[in-house]
Structures are given as structure tokens and as C-alpha cells.
Tab-separated table of C-alpha atoms in Angstrom:
chain	number	residue	atom	x	y	z
A	856	GLU	CA	0.022	-14.118	11.140
A	857	HIS	CA	0.979	-11.346	13.546
A	858	VAL	CA	0.496	-7.627	13.022
A	859	VAL	CA	3.355	-5.859	14.788
A	860	LYS	CA	2.970	-2.166	15.581
A	861	THR	CA	6.253	-0.327	15.180
A	862	GLY	CA	7.383	3.263	15.345
A	863	HIS	CA	7.082	3.400	11.545
A	864	GLY	CA	3.687	1.748	11.145
A	865	SER	CA	2.276	-1.750	11.411
A	866	ILE	CA	3.891	-4.685	9.649
A	867	SER	CA	2.735	-8.265	9.078
A	868	VAL	CA	4.841	-11.243	10.181
A	869	ALA	CA	3.844	-14.844	9.416
A	870	VAL	CA	5.346	-17.333	11.876
A	871	PHE	CA	5.952	-21.003	11.033
A	872	GLY	CA	7.370	-23.579	13.403
A	873	ASP	CA	8.355	-23.999	17.037
A	874	GLN	CA	9.130	-20.615	18.568
A	875	ASP	CA	11.557	-22.242	21.022
A	876	LYS	CA	13.916	-22.896	18.109
A	877	PRO	CA	16.437	-20.373	16.723
A	878	ALA	CA	14.837	-17.752	14.488
A	879	LEU	CA	15.142	-17.425	10.716
A	880	LEU	CA	13.895	-14.072	9.393
A	881	THR	CA	12.920	-13.653	5.724
A	882	TYR	CA	12.323	-10.465	3.740
A	883	PRO	CA	11.096	-10.575	0.098
A	884	ASP	CA	11.786	-8.377	-2.901
A	885	LEU	CA	9.712	-5.457	-4.144
A	886	ALA	CA	5.965	-6.140	-4.661
A	887	LEU	CA	6.279	-9.641	-3.164
A	888	ASN	CA	5.479	-11.326	0.123
A	889	HIS	CA	6.595	-14.605	1.650
A	890	ILE	CA	4.178	-16.632	-0.482
A	891	SER	CA	5.131	-15.197	-3.861
A	892	CYS	CA	8.858	-14.958	-3.077
A	893	PHE	CA	9.587	-18.119	-1.088
A	894	GLN	CA	6.895	-20.713	-1.807
A	895	GLY	CA	9.006	-22.557	-4.389
A	896	PHE	CA	11.911	-22.780	-1.962
A	897	PHE	CA	9.904	-23.811	1.085
A	898	PHE	CA	7.772	-26.243	-0.928
A	899	CYS	CA	10.984	-28.074	-1.836
A	900	PRO	CA	10.816	-30.995	0.669
A	901	GLU	CA	14.537	-31.028	1.473
A	902	ALA	CA	14.688	-27.272	2.044
A	903	PHE	CA	11.551	-27.361	4.174
A	904	SER	CA	12.967	-30.230	6.235
A	905	LEU	CA	16.346	-28.515	6.693
A	906	LEU	CA	14.941	-25.129	7.703
A	907	VAL	CA	11.878	-26.062	9.736
A	908	HIS	CA	13.831	-28.749	11.605
A	909	ASN	CA	16.380	-26.179	12.703
A	910	PHE	CA	14.447	-22.899	12.852
A	911	CYS	CA	11.243	-21.126	13.583
A	912	VAL	CA	10.648	-19.057	10.443
A	913	TYR	CA	9.455	-15.451	10.699
A	914	HIS	CA	8.310	-14.195	7.296
A	915	ILE	CA	8.210	-10.377	7.157
A	916	SER	CA	6.032	-8.778	4.492
A	917	PRO	CA	7.041	-5.252	3.415
A	918	PRO	CA	4.491	-2.679	4.639
A	919	GLY	CA	1.179	-3.278	2.884
A	920	HIS	CA	2.383	-6.356	0.966
A	921	GLU	CA	0.638	-9.040	3.033
A	922	LEU	CA	-2.372	-10.898	1.663
A	923	GLY	CA	-5.531	-8.819	1.939
A	924	ALA	CA	-3.630	-5.647	2.814
A	925	ALA	CA	-5.581	-2.416	2.848
A	926	VAL	CA	-4.483	0.538	0.733
A	927	ALA	CA	-2.035	2.777	2.577
A	928	ALA	CA	-3.723	5.953	3.772
A	929	SER	CA	-2.813	9.080	1.831
A	930	ASP	CA	-1.597	10.779	5.016
A	931	GLU	CA	0.859	7.985	5.916
A	932	LEU	CA	4.418	9.218	5.987
A	933	SER	CA	6.789	8.015	3.323
A	934	LEU	CA	9.292	5.376	4.357
A	935	CYS	CA	13.050	5.299	4.047
A	936	VAL	CA	15.273	2.227	4.182
A	937	ASP	CA	16.481	3.129	7.686
A	938	ASP	CA	12.862	3.032	8.877
A	939	LEU	CA	12.448	-0.437	7.369
A	940	ALA	CA	15.655	-1.704	9.023
A	941	ASP	CA	14.522	-0.274	12.364
A	942	GLN	CA	11.184	-2.059	11.919
A	943	VAL	CA	13.081	-5.357	11.790
A	944	SER	CA	14.676	-4.580	15.155
A	945	GLU	CA	11.260	-3.805	16.632
A	946	ILE	CA	9.928	-7.102	15.285
A	947	LEU	CA	12.700	-8.928	17.142
A	948	ASP	CA	11.750	-7.051	20.310
A	949	TYR	CA	8.077	-7.972	19.831
A	950	PHE	CA	8.854	-11.697	19.644
A	951	GLY	CA	11.573	-11.586	22.305
A	952	LEU	CA	14.323	-12.599	19.893
A	953	GLU	CA	17.952	-11.789	20.561
A	954	ALA	CA	19.815	-12.874	17.414
A	955	VAL	CA	18.453	-14.242	14.146
A	956	MET	CA	19.524	-15.776	10.870
A	957	CYS	CA	18.462	-13.505	7.985
A	958	LEU	CA	17.364	-14.520	4.487
A	959	GLY	CA	16.456	-11.818	1.962
A	960	VAL	CA	15.917	-11.305	-1.765
A	961	THR	CA	17.193	-8.187	-3.615
A	962	ALA	CA	15.354	-5.246	-1.952
A	963	GLY	CA	14.730	-7.449	1.086
A	964	ALA	CA	18.404	-8.429	1.071
A	965	TYR	CA	19.336	-4.731	1.197
A	966	ILE	CA	17.017	-4.118	4.185
A	967	LEU	CA	18.426	-7.095	6.103
A	968	THR	CA	22.028	-6.124	5.279
A	969	LEU	CA	21.364	-2.598	6.539
A	970	PHE	CA	19.763	-4.109	9.640
A	971	ALA	CA	22.891	-6.253	10.160
A	972	ILE	CA	25.107	-3.157	9.861
A	973	LYS	CA	23.023	-1.145	12.334
A	974	TYR	CA	22.320	-4.000	14.763
A	975	SER	CA	25.302	-6.299	14.306
A	976	GLN	CA	24.830	-8.147	17.599
A	977	ARG	CA	21.352	-9.277	16.553
A	978	VAL	CA	22.388	-11.120	13.377
A	979	MET	CA	23.881	-14.630	13.369
A	980	GLY	CA	24.276	-14.849	9.599
A	981	LEU	CA	23.079	-13.522	6.239
A	982	VAL	CA	21.763	-15.583	3.322
A	983	LEU	CA	21.178	-13.143	0.454
A	984	PHE	CA	19.803	-13.557	-3.055
A	985	SER	CA	20.859	-11.064	-5.752
A	986	PRO	CA	21.546	-8.479	-3.041
A	987	LEU	CA	21.918	-4.719	-3.355
A	988	CYS	CA	24.417	-2.577	-1.472
A	989	LYS	CA	25.067	0.394	-3.767
A	990	ALA	CA	22.755	3.288	-4.550
A	991	PRO	CA	20.662	2.736	-7.708
A	992	SER	CA	22.484	3.017	-11.004
A	993	TRP	CA	21.041	5.442	-13.544
A	994	THR	CA	19.472	2.515	-15.391
A	995	GLU	CA	17.812	1.121	-12.271
A	996	TRP	CA	16.773	4.577	-11.078
A	997	LEU	CA	15.077	5.382	-14.409
A	998	CYS	CA	13.324	2.010	-14.504
A	999	ASN	CA	12.094	2.494	-10.940
A	1000	LYS	CA	10.888	6.038	-11.713
A	1001	MET	CA	8.982	4.706	-14.708
A	1002	MET	CA	7.351	2.080	-12.498
A	1003	SER	CA	6.556	4.729	-9.889
A	1004	ASN	CA	4.805	6.911	-12.451
A	1005	LEU	CA	2.855	3.960	-13.848
A	1006	LEU	CA	1.836	2.770	-10.387
A	1007	TYR	CA	0.639	6.275	-9.541
A	1008	THR	CA	-1.333	6.827	-12.757
A	1009	CYS	CA	-2.352	3.317	-13.896
A	1010	GLY	CA	-1.961	1.082	-10.852
A	1011	MET	CA	-0.597	-2.454	-11.174
A	1012	CYS	CA	-1.031	-2.479	-14.957
A	1013	GLY	CA	0.377	-4.969	-17.442
A	1014	LEU	CA	3.523	-2.943	-18.126
A	1015	VAL	CA	4.400	-2.692	-14.423
A	1016	LYS	CA	3.973	-6.450	-14.095
A	1017	GLU	CA	6.269	-7.028	-17.081
A	1018	LEU	CA	8.939	-4.747	-15.601
A	1019	LEU	CA	8.738	-6.565	-12.280
A	1020	LEU	CA	8.881	-10.000	-13.915
A	1021	MET	CA	11.991	-8.884	-15.828
A	1022	ARG	CA	13.464	-7.898	-12.453
A	1023	TYR	CA	12.761	-11.334	-10.957
A	1024	PHE	CA	13.196	-13.946	-13.689
A	1025	SER	CA	15.477	-14.894	-16.556
A	1026	LYS	CA	14.250	-14.552	-20.127
A	1027	ASP	CA	13.953	-18.322	-20.590
A	1028	VAL	CA	11.224	-18.795	-17.976
A	1029	ARG	CA	9.389	-15.588	-18.939
A	1030	GLY	CA	8.603	-17.186	-22.275
A	1031	SER	CA	8.568	-15.880	-25.824
A	1032	VAL	CA	6.558	-16.107	-29.027
A	1033	ASP	CA	7.549	-19.759	-29.347
A	1034	LEU	CA	7.615	-20.743	-25.678
A	1035	PRO	CA	4.896	-20.166	-23.064
A	1036	GLU	CA	5.930	-18.594	-19.785
A	1037	SER	CA	6.596	-21.046	-16.985
A	1038	ASP	CA	4.164	-21.925	-14.228
A	1039	VAL	CA	6.220	-20.014	-11.665
A	1040	VAL	CA	5.995	-16.824	-13.741
A	1041	GLN	CA	2.252	-17.257	-14.264
A	1042	SER	CA	1.800	-17.740	-10.520
A	1043	CYS	CA	3.878	-14.636	-9.754
A	1044	ARG	CA	1.881	-12.610	-12.277
A	1045	ARG	CA	-1.332	-13.551	-10.434
A	1046	PHE	CA	0.179	-12.571	-7.096
A	1047	LEU	CA	1.239	-9.204	-8.487
A	1048	GLY	CA	-2.343	-8.579	-9.549
A	1049	GLU	CA	-3.350	-8.802	-5.874
A	1050	ARG	CA	-0.935	-6.097	-4.688
A	1051	GLN	CA	-2.231	-2.642	-3.795
A	1052	SER	CA	-0.334	-0.267	-6.075
A	1053	PRO	CA	-0.022	2.596	-3.486
A	1054	ASN	CA	1.640	0.150	-1.080
A	1055	VAL	CA	4.074	-1.083	-3.733
A	1056	LEU	CA	4.807	2.524	-4.697
A	1057	ARG	CA	5.649	3.368	-1.081
A	1058	PHE	CA	8.181	0.535	-0.826
A	1059	LEU	CA	9.586	1.244	-4.294
A	1060	ASP	CA	10.207	4.905	-3.454
A	1061	ALA	CA	12.112	3.893	-0.321
A	1062	ILE	CA	14.295	1.445	-2.256
A	1063	ASN	CA	14.914	3.954	-5.055
A	1064	ARG	CA	16.232	6.466	-2.494
A	1065	ARG	CA	18.543	4.002	-0.789
A	1066	PRO	CA	22.100	5.129	0.007
A	1067	ASP	CA	25.291	3.233	-0.766
A	1068	ILE	CA	26.117	1.013	2.228
A	1069	THR	CA	29.334	-0.462	0.817
A	1070	GLU	CA	31.485	1.060	3.563
A	1071	GLY	CA	29.204	-0.379	6.221
A	1072	LEU	CA	29.874	-3.899	4.973
A	1073	LYS	CA	33.258	-3.726	6.715
A	1074	GLN	CA	31.407	-3.606	10.033
A	1075	LEU	CA	29.620	-6.922	9.475
A	1076	GLN	CA	30.732	-9.548	11.949
A	1077	CYS	CA	28.521	-12.390	10.763
A	1078	ARG	CA	29.075	-14.908	7.977
A	1079	SER	CA	27.345	-14.376	4.649
A	1080	LEU	CA	26.247	-16.663	1.843
A	1081	ILE	CA	25.305	-14.889	-1.386
A	1082	PHE	CA	23.397	-16.423	-4.302
A	1083	VAL	CA	23.002	-14.598	-7.597
A	1084	GLY	CA	21.503	-15.619	-10.905
A	1085	GLU	CA	23.806	-15.284	-13.885
A	1086	ASN	CA	21.045	-13.415	-15.764
A	1087	SER	CA	20.007	-11.218	-12.858
A	1088	PRO	CA	20.015	-7.458	-13.580
A	1089	PHE	CA	21.736	-7.180	-10.191
A	1090	HIS	CA	24.506	-9.666	-10.971
A	1091	TYR	CA	27.284	-7.078	-11.007
A	1092	GLY	CA	26.024	-5.560	-7.753
A	1093	ALA	CA	26.204	-8.956	-6.036
A	1094	LEU	CA	29.789	-9.433	-7.231
A	1095	HIS	CA	30.658	-5.953	-5.970
A	1096	MET	CA	29.122	-6.676	-2.574
A	1097	THR	CA	30.938	-9.996	-2.251
A	1098	SER	CA	34.243	-8.307	-3.032
A	1099	LYS	CA	33.732	-5.912	-0.095
A	1100	LEU	CA	32.913	-8.577	2.497
A	1101	ASP	CA	35.481	-10.295	4.673
A	1102	ARG	CA	36.640	-13.158	2.466
A	1103	ARG	CA	37.077	-15.409	5.502
A	1104	LEU	CA	33.382	-15.092	6.359
A	1105	SER	CA	31.607	-15.015	3.001
A	1106	ALA	CA	30.962	-17.137	-0.071
A	1107	LEU	CA	29.320	-16.537	-3.431
A	1108	VAL	CA	27.254	-19.000	-5.462
A	1109	GLU	CA	26.447	-17.997	-9.047
A	1110	VAL	CA	23.533	-19.882	-10.576
A	1111	GLN	CA	23.667	-20.134	-14.349
A	1112	ALA	CA	20.613	-19.591	-16.553
A	1113	CYS	CA	18.735	-17.944	-13.684
A	1114	GLY	CA	17.383	-14.492	-12.810
A	1115	SER	CA	17.329	-12.668	-9.482
A	1116	MET	CA	14.746	-14.768	-7.680
A	1117	VAL	CA	16.695	-17.999	-7.366
A	1118	THR	CA	14.303	-19.052	-4.576
A	1119	GLU	CA	11.546	-19.542	-7.159
A	1120	GLU	CA	13.373	-20.191	-10.416
A	1121	GLN	CA	15.937	-22.761	-9.254
A	1122	PRO	CA	15.259	-23.587	-5.581
A	1123	ASP	CA	17.030	-26.959	-5.782
A	1124	ALA	CA	20.307	-25.130	-6.486
A	1125	LEU	CA	20.265	-23.681	-2.969
A	1126	LEU	CA	20.237	-26.882	-0.960
A	1127	ILE	CA	23.850	-28.049	-0.797
A	1128	PRO	CA	25.468	-24.603	-0.323
A	1129	LEU	CA	22.883	-23.739	2.325
A	1130	GLU	CA	23.389	-27.047	4.101
A	1131	TYR	CA	27.160	-26.502	4.252
A	1132	PHE	CA	26.642	-22.924	5.421
A	1133	LEU	CA	24.358	-23.979	8.268
A	1134	MET	CA	26.765	-26.729	9.331
A	1135	GLY	CA	29.074	-23.946	10.482
A	1136	TYR	CA	26.446	-23.034	13.083
A	1137	GLY	CA	25.834	-26.588	14.268
A	1138	PHE	CA	22.668	-27.071	12.194
A	1139	TYR	CA	22.191	-30.308	10.267
A	1140	LYS	CA	19.770	-32.147	8.014
A	1141	PRO	CA	17.365	-34.079	10.262
A	1142	SER	CA	17.571	-37.252	8.161
A	1143	GLN	CA	21.329	-37.568	8.640
A	1144	PHE	CA	22.041	-36.109	12.057
A	1145	SER	CA	20.374	-36.156	15.449
A	1146	VAL	CA	21.555	-32.818	16.819
A	1147	SER	CA	19.023	-30.845	18.801
A	1148	PRO	CA	18.086	-27.599	17.074
A	1149	ARG	CA	17.476	-26.096	20.490
A	1150	SER	CA	21.118	-26.383	21.536
A	1151	LEU	CA	23.139	-23.205	22.036
A	1152	LEU	CA	24.726	-21.844	18.889
A	1153	SER	CA	28.492	-22.071	18.772
A	1154	PRO	CA	29.510	-20.979	15.272
A	1155	THR	CA	32.719	-22.399	13.900
A	1156	SER	CA	34.691	-21.198	10.921
A	1157	ILE	CA	33.526	-22.414	7.525
A	1158	SER	CA	36.240	-24.095	5.555
A	1159	PRO	CA	36.572	-22.603	2.074
A	1160	LYS	CA	36.844	-26.194	0.852
A	1161	LEU	CA	33.134	-26.583	1.532
A	1162	PHE	CA	32.434	-23.977	-1.151
A	1163	SER	CA	34.986	-25.159	-3.693
A	1164	PRO	CA	33.790	-26.270	-7.133
A	1165	GLU	CA	35.270	-29.688	-6.381
A	1166	SER	CA	33.043	-30.211	-3.347
A	1167	MET	CA	29.904	-28.542	-4.650
A	1168	GLY	CA	30.007	-27.566	-8.293
A	1169	LEU	CA	29.894	-31.065	-9.688
A	1170	LYS	CA	26.820	-31.832	-7.609
A	1171	LEU	CA	25.117	-28.566	-8.380
A	1172	LYS	CA	25.620	-28.068	-12.098
A	1173	PRO	CA	25.063	-25.561	-13.554
A	1174	ILE	CA	26.530	-23.549	-10.644
A	1175	LYS	CA	29.759	-21.677	-10.032
A	1176	THR	CA	30.989	-21.061	-6.507
A	1177	ARG	CA	33.580	-18.580	-5.293
A	1178	ILE	CA	35.345	-17.410	-2.183
A	1179	GLN	CA	36.099	-13.993	-3.686
A	1180	GLU	CA	39.336	-14.913	-5.393
A	1181	GLU	CA	38.123	-13.360	-8.659
A	1182	VAL	CA	35.709	-10.658	-7.530
């Protein structure tokens, strides 16, 4: 765990793996850190083997979201999304990294996409889950304002937790009168109880004031792989974003019966699309290939056939894959 001092405050980065390997940067969603947002994915043995064999993983926690974080001082300046994207660049400077692979969830996906727009030469590729690129809709803005008011007056109360869980997970795993909520939701609820509400409020306010970066997507030069849950409240936004990306360099995977946080709700659904995506960079599963992860990256074009329903959908049911022909 490293504490990196940046021009916009200190930020925590947890590093896993051999730092001589290429870098994979992760950024979680609102009120989460790398444990609560990515543990299900990284605890999946095949995903862990694929990623840690090929990368050194740098988990960024949003300001004040790391375990044991102190409450943000009342005189700390408010953050904006540009500050958060600039922090990512300073983190790369701190670790001496030139270009990285980026993996982000919803709010974290927005920050990493903005970082890729502002610092295009420092991003090899984007793997995004239920990403945002537009300014908040009225519905999202009102929900976020309600959470802001509750966080300010009541802290991380039960209603705030319920609103956040609705943001992350599909209705099926959140439970009902007849069905108990799943283990992953119970675990996330406990993690939320450990967050400092002023710190969450600070990040939430930045995300709720985010500008529309749709036009900037045209500047992206890296390849992108987008996952979105069919029941995610940000499903339409992910389709919109995919439609604005270069269709030769991007692919969309829609996961049925899943919310925004595919990394926790259906982590197994990520494996085959992610493996095909990384093949385009010369990365391979260690059990099948003996390619050194330290070799120089020489990205090749990804064949759309790799993302066709014929090559993936049958293996990954219930999943739909697209290369933007319908978006």
C-alpha cells in the first residue's frame, strides 16, 4: 500500500505483483475500493492467473476510500473530475510508469476514460464496466443529490446503502421478501459501513458535476472493451458510449441478469472476452502459452470475429456481444 502525494491531495495505491511487468491500473465505483469492487473478480482463479501472470496490478482507491481512511478535513478543497484524472497521471509518474492498461467501474470508468482522453499516450487499452461518458441525467442527478444530503445529515445510513446497492447490483441478488440477499451484497453492505461519509460525499459531488466527454471519445487511440449489465441503471449510457467509439477498436459485452458491478455479480462472464482482448496485446493465459509477460508490447488489431456471438456467446451464456452494429 503506497500513499502518493499529488497536487490534489494524497491518494492510496495498493500494488500487487512484479513491478517489472506491464501495469494494469484499476479504479472502483463510488464508495468502493479495490477490495469491495474487485475481490470477486480477482478471487476467480482463472482471472487472477491471467492478470497477475501478465501484469503488475495498481489498485487506486478514490480519495479517502482506502481501508482505515481518516475523515477528510473540513478545509480540504472540493475535487472535480479533472483533478482526479490528473491524479492518475501523477500516480504513473510516482511509479515510473509510461503506459498502462486501465480497468474501471462506472465512476472509476469515467475517471479512467477522461484520463485516456487527456493523456492518450499513457494508455494502452481500456476495460470498462458500466461506464459513464455523459453528464448526469436528471434522474441520476436527483438521486445523487438525495444521497449527498443524506450523507451530510445522516452519514452512511441505511437508505444511502440501499441507494448504492441499487446502483451496483441487479434486483435478483439484492433479495426480496421471499429471497435473502446474496453473500456478495451482504459483503458489500459491510464494506459500505466502513466508509467515511464525508469522503464519499466529496467523491460523489465530483462525479455529480462531471461534464459530457462524448466528443473527447473521438480522440481515443487505444482499444476498448466495455462490459455492461443488462439491469444496470447505466445500461443506456454504456450503449451510447460504445456507439461513439471507433468501431474498429472497441467491443461491447452485455451481461444478462446483471447490474452495474459485473466484477462482483458475474465475474466468470468476463474471462473469455478479456482473454481475447488481451491476446491483441500479446498477453496469454499462462497455462496455455509460454510467452514472457515482460516482452515489449506490440498491439495487433483485434478481429471482430473474436467478439462474435458464434465465437463467444455460446460459451458465455447468458451474454450478448456486439461490435457496434446495432448501437
